[in-house]
Coordinates of C-alpha atoms and ligand atoms in Angstrom, one line a residue:
Chain A
M1 CA -31.1 11.5 -52.7
I2 CA -27.5 10.5 -53.2
E3 CA -26.1 7.4 -51.7
V4 CA -22.4 6.5 -52.0
E5 CA -21.2 3.3 -50.6
N6 CA -17.5 2.2 -50.4
L7 CA -16.6 3.9 -53.5
T8 CA -13.0 2.9 -54.6
K9 CA -11.4 4.0 -57.9
Y10 CA -7.9 2.9 -59.1
Y11 CA -6.0 4.7 -61.8
G12 CA -3.5 2.0 -62.5
P13 CA -2.1 0.6 -59.3
V14 CA -2.7 3.6 -57.0
P15 CA -6.2 4.3 -55.7
A16 CA -7.5 7.9 -56.3
I17 CA -10.3 7.3 -53.8
T18 CA -10.8 4.5 -51.2
D19 CA -14.0 3.5 -49.5
I20 CA -15.8 6.8 -49.8
T21 CA -19.2 6.6 -48.1
F22 CA -21.8 9.3 -47.7
Q23 CA -25.3 10.3 -48.2
V24 CA -26.9 13.5 -49.3
E25 CA -30.6 14.3 -48.3
K26 CA -32.9 15.9 -50.8
G27 CA -32.6 19.7 -50.8
E28 CA -29.3 19.7 -49.0
I29 CA -26.1 21.5 -50.1
L30 CA -23.1 19.4 -49.4
G31 CA -19.5 20.7 -49.4
F32 CA -16.9 18.4 -50.6
L33 CA -13.7 19.9 -49.2
G34 CA -10.1 18.7 -49.8
P35 CA -6.7 19.7 -51.0
N36 CA -5.8 19.2 -54.6
A37 CA -5.6 15.6 -55.7
A38 CA -7.7 14.5 -52.8
G39 CA -10.1 12.7 -55.1
K40 CA -13.0 15.2 -55.4
T41 CA -13.1 15.2 -59.1
T42 CA -12.8 11.5 -59.4
T43 CA -15.8 11.0 -57.0
M44 CA -17.8 13.5 -59.0
R45 CA -17.0 11.8 -62.3
I46 CA -18.3 8.6 -60.9
L47 CA -21.5 10.2 -59.7
T48 CA -22.1 11.8 -63.0
C49 CA -21.6 8.4 -64.8
F50 CA -18.6 9.6 -66.6
M51 CA -16.6 6.6 -65.4
P52 CA -17.5 3.7 -63.3
P53 CA -15.9 3.0 -59.9
T54 CA -13.5 0.0 -59.4
R55 CA -15.5 -1.0 -56.4
G56 CA -18.6 0.2 -54.4
R57 CA -21.7 1.7 -55.7
A58 CA -23.2 5.2 -56.2
R59 CA -27.0 5.9 -56.4
V60 CA -28.7 9.1 -57.4
A61 CA -32.4 9.3 -56.8
G62 CA -32.5 5.5 -56.4
Y63 CA -30.9 4.8 -59.7
D64 CA -27.6 3.1 -59.9
C65 CA -24.9 5.1 -61.6
L66 CA -23.6 2.0 -63.4
D67 CA -26.7 0.1 -64.4
Q68 CA -29.2 2.9 -64.9
S69 CA -26.8 5.5 -66.1
L70 CA -29.2 7.3 -68.4
E71 CA -31.8 7.6 -65.7
V72 CA -29.1 9.1 -63.4
R73 CA -27.8 11.5 -66.2
R74 CA -31.3 12.7 -66.8
R75 CA -31.5 14.0 -63.2
I76 CA -28.1 15.5 -62.9
G77 CA -26.7 18.9 -64.0
Y78 CA -22.9 18.8 -63.9
L79 CA -20.4 21.6 -64.0
P80 CA -16.9 20.0 -64.5
E81 CA -13.7 21.5 -63.2
N82 CA -12.3 24.1 -65.7
V83 CA -15.7 24.4 -67.5
P84 CA -15.1 22.8 -70.9
L85 CA -17.4 24.4 -73.4
Y86 CA -17.5 24.4 -77.2
N87 CA -15.3 27.5 -77.8
E88 CA -16.4 28.2 -81.2
M89 CA -20.2 28.5 -80.4
R90 CA -22.1 31.5 -79.3
V91 CA -23.6 31.4 -75.8
T92 CA -27.2 31.3 -76.9
D93 CA -26.6 28.7 -79.7
Y94 CA -24.6 26.6 -77.2
L95 CA -27.4 26.7 -74.6
H96 CA -29.9 25.8 -77.3
F97 CA -27.7 22.8 -78.3
V98 CA -27.6 21.7 -74.7
S99 CA -31.4 21.9 -74.2
A100 CA -31.8 19.8 -77.4
I101 CA -29.4 17.2 -76.2
K102 CA -31.0 17.1 -72.8
G103 CA -34.3 16.4 -74.6
I104 CA -36.2 19.5 -73.8
P105 CA -39.1 19.6 -76.2
R106 CA -38.5 22.1 -79.1
R107 CA -41.1 24.5 -78.3
E108 CA -40.0 25.1 -74.6
R109 CA -36.3 25.5 -75.6
S110 CA -36.3 29.2 -76.1
R111 CA -38.2 29.9 -73.0
K112 CA -35.9 27.6 -70.9
V113 CA -32.8 29.0 -72.4
A114 CA -34.0 32.6 -71.6
E115 CA -34.8 31.6 -68.2
V116 CA -31.5 30.1 -67.3
M117 CA -29.7 33.0 -69.1
G118 CA -31.6 35.4 -66.9
D119 CA -30.9 33.4 -63.7
C120 CA -27.2 33.2 -64.4
G121 CA -26.9 36.9 -65.5
L122 CA -25.9 36.0 -69.1
L123 CA -28.3 38.2 -71.0
E124 CA -25.5 40.7 -71.8
V125 CA -23.2 38.2 -73.4
A126 CA -25.9 36.3 -75.3
G127 CA -24.3 36.9 -78.7
K128 CA -20.8 36.3 -77.6
I129 CA -18.5 33.4 -78.5
N130 CA -17.8 31.0 -75.6
G131 CA -14.2 31.1 -76.2
K132 CA -14.0 34.9 -75.9
L133 CA -15.8 35.0 -72.5
S134 CA -14.0 36.1 -69.3
K135 CA -13.5 33.4 -66.7
G136 CA -16.5 34.6 -64.6
Y137 CA -18.9 34.4 -67.5
R138 CA -17.5 31.1 -68.6
Q139 CA -18.3 29.7 -65.2
R140 CA -21.8 31.1 -65.4
V141 CA -22.4 29.6 -68.8
G142 CA -21.2 26.3 -67.4
L143 CA -23.7 26.8 -64.6
A144 CA -26.5 27.7 -67.0
Q145 CA -26.0 24.5 -69.0
A146 CA -26.1 22.4 -65.8
L147 CA -29.3 24.1 -64.9
L148 CA -31.1 23.5 -68.1
S149 CA -33.8 20.8 -67.9
D150 CA -34.2 21.7 -64.3
P151 CA -32.2 18.8 -62.7
E152 CA -32.9 17.6 -59.3
V153 CA -29.2 17.1 -58.4
L154 CA -26.4 19.6 -59.2
I155 CA -22.9 18.6 -59.1
L156 CA -20.5 21.4 -59.2
D157 CA -16.7 20.8 -59.3
E158 CA -14.8 23.8 -58.0
P159 CA -17.3 26.4 -59.2
T160 CA -15.4 29.4 -58.0
V161 CA -11.8 28.4 -58.8
G162 CA -9.9 31.1 -60.8
L163 CA -12.4 33.8 -60.2
D164 CA -11.7 37.3 -58.7
P165 CA -13.2 38.1 -55.3
R166 CA -16.3 39.9 -56.7
Q167 CA -17.1 37.1 -59.2
I168 CA -16.7 34.5 -56.3
I169 CA -19.3 36.3 -54.3
E170 CA -21.6 36.5 -57.3
I171 CA -21.3 32.8 -58.1
R172 CA -21.9 31.8 -54.4
N173 CA -24.9 33.9 -54.2
L174 CA -26.2 32.3 -57.4
I175 CA -25.5 28.8 -56.0
K176 CA -27.3 29.6 -52.8
S177 CA -30.2 31.0 -54.7
L178 CA -30.4 27.5 -56.5
A179 CA -30.7 25.7 -53.2
G180 CA -34.1 24.5 -51.7
R181 CA -35.6 22.5 -54.4
R182 CA -32.3 21.1 -55.7
T183 CA -29.8 18.8 -54.0
I184 CA -26.3 20.3 -54.6
I185 CA -22.8 18.8 -54.2
L186 CA -20.0 21.3 -54.4
S187 CA -16.3 20.6 -54.3
T188 CA -13.6 23.1 -53.3
H189 CA -10.3 23.4 -51.9
I190 CA -11.0 26.9 -50.5
L191 CA -12.3 26.6 -47.0
P192 CA -14.3 29.7 -46.4
E193 CA -16.5 28.6 -49.3
V194 CA -18.1 25.8 -47.5
S195 CA -18.9 27.7 -44.4
M196 CA -20.5 30.2 -46.5
T197 CA -22.6 28.0 -48.8
C198 CA -22.9 24.6 -47.5
Q199 CA -25.0 23.0 -44.7
R200 CA -22.8 20.0 -44.3
V201 CA -19.2 19.4 -45.1
I202 CA -17.3 16.3 -46.1
I203 CA -13.6 16.6 -45.7
I204 CA -11.6 14.3 -47.8
N205 CA -7.8 13.9 -48.1
E206 CA -5.8 11.4 -50.1
G207 CA -8.9 9.6 -51.3
R208 CA -10.5 9.0 -47.8
V209 CA -13.3 10.7 -46.0
I210 CA -11.8 12.2 -42.7
A211 CA -14.8 14.1 -41.3
V212 CA -18.5 14.7 -42.0
D213 CA -20.4 17.4 -40.2
T214 CA -21.9 20.9 -40.4
P215 CA -19.4 23.6 -40.6
E216 CA -20.5 24.9 -37.1
N217 CA -20.0 21.6 -35.4
L218 CA -16.7 21.1 -37.0
T219 CA -15.6 24.5 -35.6
A220 CA -17.1 23.7 -32.2
Q221 CA -15.6 20.3 -32.1
L222 CA -12.2 21.5 -32.9
E223 CA -12.1 24.8 -31.0
K224 CA -10.3 23.4 -28.1
S225 CA -9.0 26.7 -27.0
A226 CA -9.9 30.4 -27.5
Q227 CA -7.1 32.4 -29.1
V228 CA -6.1 36.1 -28.8
L229 CA -3.7 37.8 -31.1
L230 CA -1.5 40.6 -29.8
Q231 CA 1.0 42.9 -31.3
V232 CA 3.3 44.3 -28.6
E233 CA 6.3 46.6 -28.5
G234 CA 8.7 45.3 -26.0
P235 CA 11.3 42.8 -25.0
P236 CA 10.1 39.5 -26.5
E237 CA 11.2 37.1 -23.8
E238 CA 9.7 39.2 -21.0
V239 CA 6.4 39.7 -22.9
V240 CA 6.1 35.9 -23.3
T241 CA 6.8 35.3 -19.6
I242 CA 4.3 38.0 -18.4
L243 CA 1.6 36.9 -20.8
S244 CA 2.0 33.3 -19.8
R245 CA 1.4 34.2 -16.1
V246 CA -2.0 35.8 -16.8
E247 CA -4.6 33.3 -15.3
G248 CA -6.2 31.0 -17.8
V249 CA -3.4 31.2 -20.4
L250 CA -2.4 27.9 -21.7
E251 CA 0.2 28.7 -24.3
V252 CA 1.9 31.9 -25.7
E253 CA 3.5 31.6 -29.1
R254 CA 5.6 34.3 -30.8
R255 CA 5.0 34.8 -34.4
D256 CA 7.5 37.2 -35.9
I257 CA 5.6 39.1 -38.5
A258 CA 6.8 42.6 -37.8
A259 CA 10.3 43.4 -39.0
D260 CA 11.1 45.7 -36.1
H261 CA 13.1 44.1 -33.4
Q262 CA 10.9 45.4 -30.7
V263 CA 7.5 44.8 -32.2
H264 CA 6.3 41.2 -32.2
T265 CA 3.0 39.4 -32.7
Y266 CA 2.0 36.9 -30.1
L267 CA -0.7 34.3 -30.2
V268 CA -2.2 33.5 -26.8
K269 CA -4.2 30.4 -26.3
S270 CA -6.4 30.1 -23.3
Q271 CA -9.0 27.8 -21.9
P272 CA -12.2 27.6 -23.9
A273 CA -15.0 30.1 -23.1
L274 CA -12.6 32.4 -21.4
D275 CA -12.2 35.9 -22.7
L276 CA -8.9 37.2 -21.6
R277 CA -8.6 40.4 -23.7
K278 CA -9.0 42.7 -20.9
E279 CA -6.4 41.0 -18.5
L280 CA -3.9 40.7 -21.3
A281 CA -4.3 44.4 -22.2
A282 CA -3.8 45.2 -18.6
A283 CA -0.7 43.0 -18.3
V284 CA 0.8 44.8 -21.3
L285 CA 0.0 48.2 -20.0
R286 CA 1.3 47.5 -16.5
N287 CA 4.7 46.9 -17.9
Q288 CA 4.5 50.1 -20.1
W289 CA 5.0 48.2 -23.4
G290 CA 3.2 49.6 -26.4
L291 CA 0.0 47.6 -27.3
L292 CA -0.3 48.0 -31.0
E293 CA -3.0 45.5 -31.7
L294 CA -5.3 43.1 -29.8
R295 CA -8.0 40.9 -31.2
G296 CA -9.8 37.6 -30.6
V297 CA -9.3 34.8 -33.2
S298 CA -11.6 32.0 -34.0
L299 CA -10.6 28.9 -35.8
S300 CA -11.3 29.2 -39.5
L301 CA -12.2 26.1 -41.4
E302 CA -8.7 26.3 -42.9
D303 CA -7.4 25.6 -39.4
I304 CA -9.8 22.9 -38.8
F305 CA -8.9 21.3 -42.1
I306 CA -5.2 21.4 -41.3
R307 CA -5.9 20.0 -37.9
L308 CA -7.9 17.2 -39.1
V309 CA -5.4 16.3 -41.8
T310 CA -2.5 16.6 -39.4
E311 CA -4.3 14.7 -36.5
E312 CA -5.2 12.1 -39.0
E313 CA -1.6 11.5 -39.8
G314 CA -0.8 11.7 -36.1
S315 CA 2.2 13.8 -36.6
A316 CA 1.3 17.4 -35.5
A317 CA -1.6 16.8 -33.2
D318 CA 0.1 18.7 -30.4
H319 CA 1.0 21.6 -32.5
P320 CA -2.0 22.6 -34.5
S321 CA -0.5 26.0 -34.7
Q322 CA -1.8 29.0 -36.6
S323 CA 1.6 29.4 -38.3
T324 CA 1.3 26.1 -40.1
S325 CA -1.6 27.5 -42.1
G326 CA 0.7 29.3 -44.4
P327 CA 0.4 32.8 -45.9
E328 CA -3.4 32.8 -46.2
G329 CA -4.0 31.8 -42.6
P330 CA -4.3 35.1 -41.1
D331 CA -6.5 36.5 -43.9
E332 CA -9.2 33.9 -43.1
E333 CA -9.4 34.5 -39.5
E334 CA -12.7 35.7 -38.3
E335 CA -13.0 38.5 -35.8
L336 CA -14.8 37.4 -32.6
Chain B
M1 CA -32.5 8.5 -81.2
N2 CA -31.5 12.0 -80.2
L3 CA -28.6 12.4 -82.5
F4 CA -29.8 15.4 -84.5
P5 CA -28.5 18.1 -82.1
I6 CA -25.0 16.6 -82.2
L7 CA -25.2 16.2 -86.0
Q8 CA -26.2 19.8 -86.4
R9 CA -23.6 21.2 -84.1
E10 CA -20.8 19.1 -85.7
F11 CA -21.9 20.2 -89.2
K12 CA -21.9 23.8 -88.3
S13 CA -18.6 23.6 -86.5
Y14 CA -16.9 22.3 -89.7
F15 CA -17.7 25.7 -91.3
V16 CA -16.5 27.6 -88.3
S17 CA -12.9 26.7 -88.7
P18 CA -11.2 26.9 -92.1
I19 CA -10.6 23.3 -92.3
A20 CA -13.8 22.2 -94.2
Y21 CA -13.3 25.1 -96.7
I22 CA -9.6 24.2 -97.3
V23 CA -10.2 20.4 -97.7
T24 CA -13.3 21.2 -100.1
F25 CA -11.3 23.7 -102.0
I26 CA -8.3 21.4 -102.4
F27 CA -10.6 18.5 -103.2
L28 CA -12.3 20.4 -106.0
L29 CA -9.1 21.9 -107.4
V30 CA -7.1 18.5 -107.6
S31 CA -10.2 16.5 -109.0
G32 CA -10.8 19.4 -111.4
Y33 CA -7.2 19.1 -112.6
F34 CA -7.6 15.4 -113.0
F35 CA -10.9 15.9 -114.8
Y36 CA -9.3 18.4 -117.2
T37 CA -6.3 16.2 -118.0
N38 CA -8.5 13.2 -118.5
L39 CA -10.7 15.1 -120.8
A40 CA -7.8 16.5 -122.7
W41 CA -6.3 13.2 -123.1
Y42 CA -9.6 11.7 -124.2
A43 CA -10.1 14.4 -126.8
F44 CA -6.5 14.0 -128.0
V45 CA -6.7 10.2 -128.3
S46 CA -10.2 10.2 -129.9
L47 CA -9.0 12.7 -132.4
Q48 CA -6.0 10.6 -133.3
M49 CA -8.1 7.6 -133.6
A50 CA -10.5 9.2 -135.8
S51 CA -7.9 10.4 -138.2
S52 CA -6.0 7.1 -138.4
T53 CA -7.9 3.9 -138.0
A54 CA -11.6 3.9 -137.9
E55 CA -12.0 0.7 -135.9
G56 CA -10.3 1.8 -132.7
V57 CA -12.9 4.5 -131.9
H58 CA -15.3 1.8 -130.6
D59 CA -12.9 0.9 -127.8
L60 CA -13.1 4.3 -126.3
N61 CA -16.1 6.1 -124.8
L62 CA -16.6 8.9 -122.3
T63 CA -17.3 6.6 -119.4
D64 CA -14.1 4.5 -119.9
G65 CA -12.0 7.4 -121.0
V66 CA -12.8 10.2 -118.6
L67 CA -15.3 9.0 -115.8
R68 CA -13.6 5.8 -114.6
P69 CA -10.2 7.3 -114.3
L70 CA -11.8 10.5 -112.7
F71 CA -13.6 8.3 -110.0
L72 CA -10.3 6.5 -109.2
N73 CA -8.4 9.8 -109.1
M74 CA -11.0 11.3 -106.8
S75 CA -10.8 8.3 -104.5
I76 CA -7.1 9.0 -104.1
V77 CA -7.7 12.7 -103.3
M78 CA -10.3 11.5 -100.7
L79 CA -7.7 9.2 -99.3
L80 CA -5.5 12.1 -98.6
M81 CA -8.1 14.6 -97.5
M82 CA -10.6 12.6 -95.4
P83 CA -8.4 12.1 -92.4
L84 CA -8.3 16.0 -92.1
L85 CA -12.0 16.0 -91.8
T86 CA -12.4 13.2 -89.2
M87 CA -9.3 13.8 -87.0
R88 CA -11.0 16.4 -84.7
L89 CA -14.3 14.6 -84.1
F90 CA -13.3 13.0 -80.8
S91 CA -9.7 14.0 -80.3
E92 CA -10.7 17.7 -79.9
E93 CA -13.4 16.9 -77.4
K94 CA -10.9 14.9 -75.4
K95 CA -8.3 17.6 -75.5
T96 CA -10.6 20.4 -74.5
G97 CA -12.5 18.2 -71.9
T98 CA -15.9 18.8 -73.5
I99 CA -16.2 15.0 -73.8
E100 CA -16.8 15.0 -70.1
L101 CA -20.0 17.1 -70.5
L102 CA -21.0 15.2 -73.8
L103 CA -20.8 11.8 -72.2
T104 CA -22.7 12.8 -69.1
Y105 CA -25.7 14.3 -70.9
P106 CA -28.6 11.9 -71.1
I107 CA -27.7 10.5 -74.5
R108 CA -26.4 7.0 -75.5
D109 CA -22.7 6.8 -76.7
V110 CA -24.1 5.5 -80.0
E111 CA -26.2 8.7 -80.5
A112 CA -23.1 10.8 -80.0
L113 CA -21.1 8.7 -82.5
L114 CA -23.7 8.6 -85.2
G115 CA -24.3 12.3 -84.8
K116 CA -20.5 12.9 -85.5
F117 CA -20.5 10.4 -88.3
G118 CA -23.6 11.8 -89.9
A119 CA -22.2 15.4 -89.8
C120 CA -18.9 14.3 -91.4
L121 CA -20.7 12.3 -94.0
A122 CA -22.9 15.3 -94.8
V123 CA -19.9 17.5 -95.2
F124 CA -18.2 15.0 -97.5
A125 CA -21.5 14.5 -99.5
L126 CA -21.6 18.2 -100.1
M127 CA -18.2 18.3 -101.3
L128 CA -18.8 15.4 -103.6
A129 CA -22.0 17.0 -104.9
L130 CA -19.8 20.0 -106.0
T131 CA -17.8 17.8 -108.2
L132 CA -21.1 17.2 -110.2
V133 CA -20.1 20.3 -112.0
Y134 CA -17.4 18.5 -113.8
V135 CA -20.0 15.8 -115.0
L136 CA -22.2 18.6 -116.2
L137 CA -19.5 20.2 -118.1
M138 CA -18.8 16.8 -119.7
A139 CA -22.4 16.7 -120.9
F140 CA -21.6 19.6 -123.2
Y141 CA -18.8 17.7 -124.9
G142 CA -20.6 14.4 -125.3
D143 CA -23.1 12.3 -123.8
P144 CA -21.9 10.4 -120.7
E145 CA -23.9 7.4 -119.8
S146 CA -26.1 8.3 -116.7
G147 CA -25.7 4.8 -115.2
P148 CA -22.1 4.8 -114.5
V149 CA -22.2 8.4 -113.1
I150 CA -24.9 7.4 -110.6
T151 CA -23.2 4.2 -109.5
G152 CA -19.8 5.8 -109.5
Y153 CA -21.0 8.6 -107.1
L154 CA -22.7 5.9 -105.0
G155 CA -19.4 3.9 -104.8
L156 CA -17.6 7.1 -103.8
L157 CA -20.1 7.9 -101.2
M158 CA -19.8 4.5 -99.6
L159 CA -15.9 4.7 -99.8
G160 CA -16.3 8.0 -98.1
A161 CA -18.4 6.6 -95.3
A162 CA -15.8 3.9 -94.8
F163 CA -13.0 6.5 -94.6
I164 CA -14.9 8.5 -92.2
A165 CA -15.6 5.6 -89.9
R166 CA -12.0 4.6 -89.8
G167 CA -11.1 8.2 -89.2
I168 CA -13.5 8.5 -86.3
L169 CA -12.1 5.4 -84.8
A170 CA -8.6 6.8 -84.9
S171 CA -10.0 10.1 -83.4
S172 CA -11.5 8.2 -80.4
L173 CA -8.2 6.7 -79.7
T174 CA -6.2 9.8 -79.0
E175 CA -6.5 13.3 -77.9
N176 CA -3.9 14.5 -80.4
Q177 CA -5.4 15.4 -83.8
V178 CA -2.2 14.8 -85.7
V179 CA -1.8 11.4 -84.3
A180 CA -5.5 10.6 -85.2
A181 CA -4.9 11.8 -88.8
A182 CA -1.7 9.9 -89.2
L183 CA -3.3 6.7 -87.8
S184 CA -6.2 6.9 -90.1
F185 CA -4.2 7.9 -93.2
G186 CA -1.7 5.1 -92.6
F187 CA -4.3 2.5 -92.2
L188 CA -6.3 3.5 -95.1
L189 CA -3.2 3.7 -97.3
L190 CA -2.4 0.1 -96.3
F191 CA -5.9 -1.1 -97.0
W192 CA -5.7 0.8 -100.3
A193 CA -2.6 -1.0 -101.5
I194 CA -3.2 -4.3 -99.8
S195 CA -3.9 -6.1 -103.0
W196 CA -0.6 -5.2 -104.5
A197 CA 0.9 -8.1 -102.4
T198 CA -1.1 -10.6 -104.5
F199 CA 1.8 -11.0 -106.9
F200 CA 3.9 -12.8 -104.4
T201 CA 1.3 -14.4 -102.2
G202 CA -0.5 -17.4 -103.6
P203 CA -3.8 -17.1 -105.5
K204 CA -5.8 -18.2 -102.4
L205 CA -4.4 -15.4 -100.0
G206 CA -4.3 -13.2 -103.1
S207 CA -8.1 -13.3 -103.5
V208 CA -8.6 -12.6 -99.8
L209 CA -6.3 -9.5 -100.0
T210 CA -8.1 -8.4 -103.1
Y211 CA -11.4 -8.7 -101.4
L212 CA -10.0 -6.6 -98.5
S213 CA -8.6 -3.8 -100.6
L214 CA -10.6 -0.6 -100.4
M215 CA -9.8 0.3 -104.0
D216 CA -10.7 -2.8 -105.8
H217 CA -14.3 -2.5 -104.7
L218 CA -14.7 0.7 -106.6
N219 CA -14.1 -1.0 -109.9
S220 CA -17.6 -2.3 -110.7
F221 CA -19.3 0.9 -109.2
S222 CA -17.3 3.0 -111.8
K223 CA -18.4 0.6 -114.6
G224 CA -22.0 1.2 -113.7
V225 CA -22.5 -2.1 -111.8
I226 CA -23.5 -2.4 -108.2
E227 CA -22.3 -5.8 -106.9
T228 CA -23.5 -7.1 -103.6
K229 CA -20.0 -8.1 -102.5
D230 CA -18.8 -4.6 -102.9
V231 CA -21.7 -3.0 -101.0
V232 CA -21.4 -5.6 -98.2
Y233 CA -17.7 -4.8 -98.1
Y234 CA -18.0 -1.1 -97.7
L235 CA -21.0 -1.3 -95.2
G236 CA -19.2 -4.0 -93.3
F237 CA -16.0 -2.0 -93.1
T238 CA -17.9 1.1 -91.9
F239 CA -20.1 -0.7 -89.3
Y240 CA -17.0 -2.6 -88.0
C241 CA -15.1 0.7 -87.5
L242 CA -18.1 2.3 -85.9
F243 CA -18.6 -0.7 -83.5
L244 CA -14.9 -0.5 -82.5
T245 CA -15.2 3.3 -81.9
L246 CA -18.1 2.5 -79.6
R247 CA -16.0 0.0 -77.7
S248 CA -13.3 2.5 -77.4
L249 CA -15.7 5.1 -75.9
E250 CA -16.8 2.6 -73.5
S251 CA -13.4 1.6 -72.5
K252 CA -12.6 5.3 -72.0
R253 CA -15.3 5.2 -69.4
W254 CA -13.7 2.1 -67.8
R255 CA -10.1 3.2 -67.8
G256 CA -11.1 6.9 -66.9
Ligands
ADP401 N1 -7.3 10.2 -65.5 C1 -6.4 10.0 -64.5 N2 -5.4 9.1 -64.7 C2 -4.5 8.8 -63.7 N3 -4.5 9.4 -62.5 C3 -5.6 10.3 -62.2 C4 -6.4 10.6 -63.3 N4 -7.3 11.6 -62.8 C5 -6.9 11.8 -61.6 N5 -5.9 11.0 -61.1 C6 -5.2 11.0 -59.9 O1 -6.1 10.7 -58.9 C7 -5.9 11.6 -57.7 C8 -7.2 12.3 -57.4 O2 -7.4 13.3 -58.5 P1 -8.7 14.2 -58.5 O3 -9.9 13.3 -58.2 O4 -8.7 15.0 -59.7 O5 -8.5 15.1 -57.2 P2 -9.1 16.5 -56.8 O6 -10.2 16.8 -57.8 O7 -9.5 16.5 -55.5 O8 -8.0 17.5 -57.1 C9 -4.8 12.5 -58.0 O9 -3.7 11.9 -57.4 C10 -4.6 12.3 -59.4 O10 -3.4 12.6 -59.9
MG402 MG1 -10.5 18.3 -59.0

């Protein structure tokens, strides 16, 4: 449905994206994952015919984004980053305007507008001014305008950015409910998003594709070791020594999260497919230390992302440690 | 051509912000003032003439004494006010980012452009139509010739279209509305006064400059004469500016 070949775009002398190549099948939800300034928006702007690439080509439904731009634009619904709306218009009037500009016949407009407003949960703000909407409703209006005219392809640039957790869940569910008939490309720099909504992920960094796979495969491919997190009250050096001696343990890393001198958090890496939780607990108890916490940790997409990026750069391949994932790291960990 | 939705939206949005009201109000106020002073002067002079020499009266009529100066005065007020109407047309969309949606909808750039142009022209035509009140008032005093009234208004409308086209071009070049207004105002002023240079340039260059001058083409219109060269000039100016705007929109796509 979407074919992108060697797409390159320069802003002045520096490329924003370099040789991006990927395909999206009909009905697929593709996650476009990358940190800020990776080139996600640039790629999407090329796909939506807002600007042409410097090199390479992009096709949507078989039409070239450069030569057959009108045909492409007829088939695309686009939600730009930051959701630019005409702030002085009322929600309903705005959607009527969009349906007119998208060429929906006059007599069908009211029905279509009512339909997308229902789908996007906009009925309660129908008479409000766009500029006065909360961020969450703004996002939905953006989504609603993209959905008008029933496009085959939806391109959503960071659809959940700036929303509170409840709104994020609502928008994600909304996006998932749109899948099936439509092909969706969705960009984000928040990792759990793709694992929850997308069937396939493209990881992009500094304008280059560094991995393309399903979220599950990416996890499996990179889960080189199983990990257990412990919080133990006891002398830190001894704890590390004892834990390292447990059979199957590859590495023990101390993470000083607790302020108390005796209480520390340890991350134990073991060989894959080995559950050492019982043995580790026994070792701690044998030495009569206090076991305050013990849980298994799987790699989150965030860790995968950091690994891919760091491995690509070749600098920190040996230390893809949890602690590099920053303050959000522990929050994204999934319980085994 | 699917330009009507844009035309309608732009037209309405003029009346959401105070700017159209303020511009219209000032336009009516100032041109009303000019009308009043012209009329008062005319009444004064014709009274004097009537009481002194009987021959001079033939030299002065309502068209020459009131209407023609009024049209010229109005065109100056337009020069000052029109950049305020056109400055937001593209600049605002660039600033707020709505241009990204506008240009990715399935419409041609020229449809977006003509929609905006049409909306602004409609607002201006409305503004101009309101000044017809002065002409009606004048009909109480005397008997203005209808010919110069019609052609004069036609001339003002074409002049307004040229101003708008130039303003839209400026607006498509920047995301800053003040810069857009300054660009179009400065340019229009220059084109307004370009024929003033004729007294030191030779007659050859002088006639070219006179032809280029926005103001000089209003003359025959205000006398009740429609000359092809004037119509060609205004239409040419308008289309050329719109054409350049189109190129500027395209190059926006190219440069990103
Ligand atoms: N209009 C522009 N002019 C110059 N540089 C730009 C422009 N837009 C984006 N860039 C640069 O291109 C790179 C990629 O940006 P972008 O595609 O917006 O990334 P993302 O959406 O992934 O955050 C960034 O380094 C950014 O600074
Ligand atoms: Mg972006």
